[in-house]
Tab-separated table of C-alpha atoms in Angstrom:
chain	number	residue	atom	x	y	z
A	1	UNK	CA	81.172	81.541	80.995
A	2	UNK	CA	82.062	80.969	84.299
A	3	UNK	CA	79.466	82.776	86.241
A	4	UNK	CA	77.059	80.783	84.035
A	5	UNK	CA	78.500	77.830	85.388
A	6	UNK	CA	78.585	78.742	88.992
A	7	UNK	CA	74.911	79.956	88.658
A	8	UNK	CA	73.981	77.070	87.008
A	9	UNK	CA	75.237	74.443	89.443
A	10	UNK	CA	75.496	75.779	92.671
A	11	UNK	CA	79.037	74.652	93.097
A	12	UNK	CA	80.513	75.225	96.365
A	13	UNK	CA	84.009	76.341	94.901
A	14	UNK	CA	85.380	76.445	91.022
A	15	UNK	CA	89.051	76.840	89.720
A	16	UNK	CA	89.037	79.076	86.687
A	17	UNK	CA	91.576	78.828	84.028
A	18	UNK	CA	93.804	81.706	85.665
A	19	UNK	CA	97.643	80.339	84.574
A	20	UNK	CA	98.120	77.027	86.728
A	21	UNK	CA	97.918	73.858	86.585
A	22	UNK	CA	98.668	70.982	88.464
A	23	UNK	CA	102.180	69.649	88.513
A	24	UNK	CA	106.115	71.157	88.250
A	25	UNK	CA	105.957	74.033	85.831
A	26	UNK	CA	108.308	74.163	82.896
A	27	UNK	CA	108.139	77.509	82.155
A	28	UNK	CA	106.903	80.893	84.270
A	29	UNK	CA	103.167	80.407	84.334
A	30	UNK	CA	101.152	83.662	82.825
A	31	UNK	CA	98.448	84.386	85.890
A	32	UNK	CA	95.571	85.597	84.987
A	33	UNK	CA	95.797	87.850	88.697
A	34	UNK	CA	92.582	90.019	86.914
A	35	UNK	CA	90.325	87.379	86.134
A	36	UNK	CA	90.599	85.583	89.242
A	37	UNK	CA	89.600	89.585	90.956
A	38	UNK	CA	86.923	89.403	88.858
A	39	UNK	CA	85.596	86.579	90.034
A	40	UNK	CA	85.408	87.445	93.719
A	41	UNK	CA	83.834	90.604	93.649
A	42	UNK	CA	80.813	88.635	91.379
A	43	UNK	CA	80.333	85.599	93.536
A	44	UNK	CA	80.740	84.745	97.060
A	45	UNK	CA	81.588	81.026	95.635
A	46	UNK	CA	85.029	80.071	96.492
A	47	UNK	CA	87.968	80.086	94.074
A	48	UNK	CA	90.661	77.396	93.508
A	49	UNK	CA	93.899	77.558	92.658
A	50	UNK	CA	94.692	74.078	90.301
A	51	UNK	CA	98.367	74.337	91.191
A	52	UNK	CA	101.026	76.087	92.966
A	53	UNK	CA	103.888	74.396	92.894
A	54	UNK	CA	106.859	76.637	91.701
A	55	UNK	CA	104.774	79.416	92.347
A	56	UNK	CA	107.031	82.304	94.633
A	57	UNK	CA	105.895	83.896	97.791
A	58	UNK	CA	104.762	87.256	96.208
A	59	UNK	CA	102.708	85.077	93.661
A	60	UNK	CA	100.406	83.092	96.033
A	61	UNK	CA	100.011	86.704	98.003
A	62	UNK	CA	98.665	88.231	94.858
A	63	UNK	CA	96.879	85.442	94.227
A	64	UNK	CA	95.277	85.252	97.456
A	65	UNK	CA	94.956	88.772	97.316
A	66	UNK	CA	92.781	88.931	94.344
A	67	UNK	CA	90.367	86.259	95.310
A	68	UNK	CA	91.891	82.780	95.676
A	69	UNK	CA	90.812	81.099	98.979
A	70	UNK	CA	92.487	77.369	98.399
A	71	UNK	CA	95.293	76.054	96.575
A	72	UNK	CA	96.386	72.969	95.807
A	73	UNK	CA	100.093	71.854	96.795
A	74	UNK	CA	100.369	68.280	96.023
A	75	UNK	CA	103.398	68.426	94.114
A	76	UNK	CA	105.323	70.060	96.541
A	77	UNK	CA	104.670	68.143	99.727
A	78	UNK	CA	104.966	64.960	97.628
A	79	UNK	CA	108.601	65.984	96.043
A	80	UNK	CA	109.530	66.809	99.696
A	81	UNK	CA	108.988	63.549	100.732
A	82	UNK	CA	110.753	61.605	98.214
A	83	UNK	CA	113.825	64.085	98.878
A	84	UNK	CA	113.632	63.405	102.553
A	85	UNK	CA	113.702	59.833	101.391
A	86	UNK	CA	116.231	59.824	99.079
A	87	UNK	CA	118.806	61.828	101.329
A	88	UNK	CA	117.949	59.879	104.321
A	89	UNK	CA	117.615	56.528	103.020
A	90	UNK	CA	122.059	56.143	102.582
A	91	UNK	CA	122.191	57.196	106.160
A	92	UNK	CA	119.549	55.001	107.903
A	93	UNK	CA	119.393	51.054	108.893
A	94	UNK	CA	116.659	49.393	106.298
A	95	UNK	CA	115.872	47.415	109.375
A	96	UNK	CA	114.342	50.597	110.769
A	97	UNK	CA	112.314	51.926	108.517
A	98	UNK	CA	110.307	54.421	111.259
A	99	UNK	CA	113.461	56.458	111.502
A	100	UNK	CA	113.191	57.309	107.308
A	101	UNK	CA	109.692	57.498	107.469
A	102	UNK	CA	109.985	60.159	110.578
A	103	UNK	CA	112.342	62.016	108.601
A	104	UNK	CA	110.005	62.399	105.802
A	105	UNK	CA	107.067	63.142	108.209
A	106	UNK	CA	109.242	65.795	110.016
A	107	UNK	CA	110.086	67.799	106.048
A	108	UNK	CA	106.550	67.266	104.596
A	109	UNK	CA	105.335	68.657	107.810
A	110	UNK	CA	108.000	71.494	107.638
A	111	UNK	CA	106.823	72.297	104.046
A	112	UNK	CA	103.449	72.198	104.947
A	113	UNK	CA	103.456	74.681	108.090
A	114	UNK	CA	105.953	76.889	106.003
A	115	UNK	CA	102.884	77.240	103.381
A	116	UNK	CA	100.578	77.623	106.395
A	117	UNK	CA	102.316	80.172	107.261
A	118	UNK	CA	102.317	82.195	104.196
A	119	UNK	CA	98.737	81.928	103.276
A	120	UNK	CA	97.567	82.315	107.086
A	121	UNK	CA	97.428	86.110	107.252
A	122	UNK	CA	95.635	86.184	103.918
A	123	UNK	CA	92.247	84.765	104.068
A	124	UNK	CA	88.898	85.535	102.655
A	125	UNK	CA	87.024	84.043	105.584
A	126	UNK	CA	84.756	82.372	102.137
C-alpha cells in the first residue's frame, strides 16, 4: 500500500504506478488520473510522474491537476537533441563543432521552456 510506504519511510516524494513509465510510449498509456487524486488529498508527500514523454498538453494538466508536482522528461529533451544534431550536423563545418552543439543547446532549451511553460501555472506549491 502506498500510504504504508510513505508512512513507513518518510520519503520526501514517491511515484505511484498511475500509467507511465519512463521512455517513448508504444501505445496510449491508461492514467490512473484517480489514484494519483487520491494520493494528494492523503499526504502532503510529493508525487512523481515516472514519465511523460508522448504525454499531450491536456494530459500533464490533468495530471498536475490531480496531484502530480514533478515529472520526469528525459526522453524528450534527449530526442530533441539528437534531432537538432542530426538535422544540423549536414549543414555545419565538423571543424566547428560549437555551432552544432549551440544548435542543440538552443532546441533542448526551446523544449524545455515550452514544458516550463505548460506546467508553470499549475503548481501545488508541495
Amino acid at each position: 500500500d502506498t500510504m504504508h510506504y510513505i508512512e513507513q519511510t518518510g520519503v520526501d516524494s514517491v511515484a505511484p504506478a498511475c500509467g507511465t513509465a519512463h521512455g517513448t510510449y508504444k501505445s496510449e498509456p491508461c492514467l490512473n488520473y484517480n489514484l494519483i487524486k487520491q494520493l494528494s488529498e492523503a499526504t502532503e508527500t510529493a508525487l512523481v510522474l515516472h514519465g511523460g514523454t508522448g504525454l499531450s498538453d491536456e494530459q500533464f494538466r490533468d495530471m498536475i491537476d490531480s496531484g502530480i508536482s514533478k515529472i520526469n522528461l528525459s526522453t524528450i529533451l534527449k530526442e530533441t537533441w539528437v534531432t537538432a544534431l542530426t538535422e544540423h550536423l549536414p549543414r555545419h563545418n565538423v571543424s566547428s563543432p560549437m555551432d552544432i552543439d549551440i544548435a542543440c543547446e538552443t532546441a533542448f532549451c526551446d523544449t524545455a521552456l515550452a514544458f516550463i511553460q505548460l506546467f508553470s501555472n499549475k503548481g501545488r506549491g508541495k
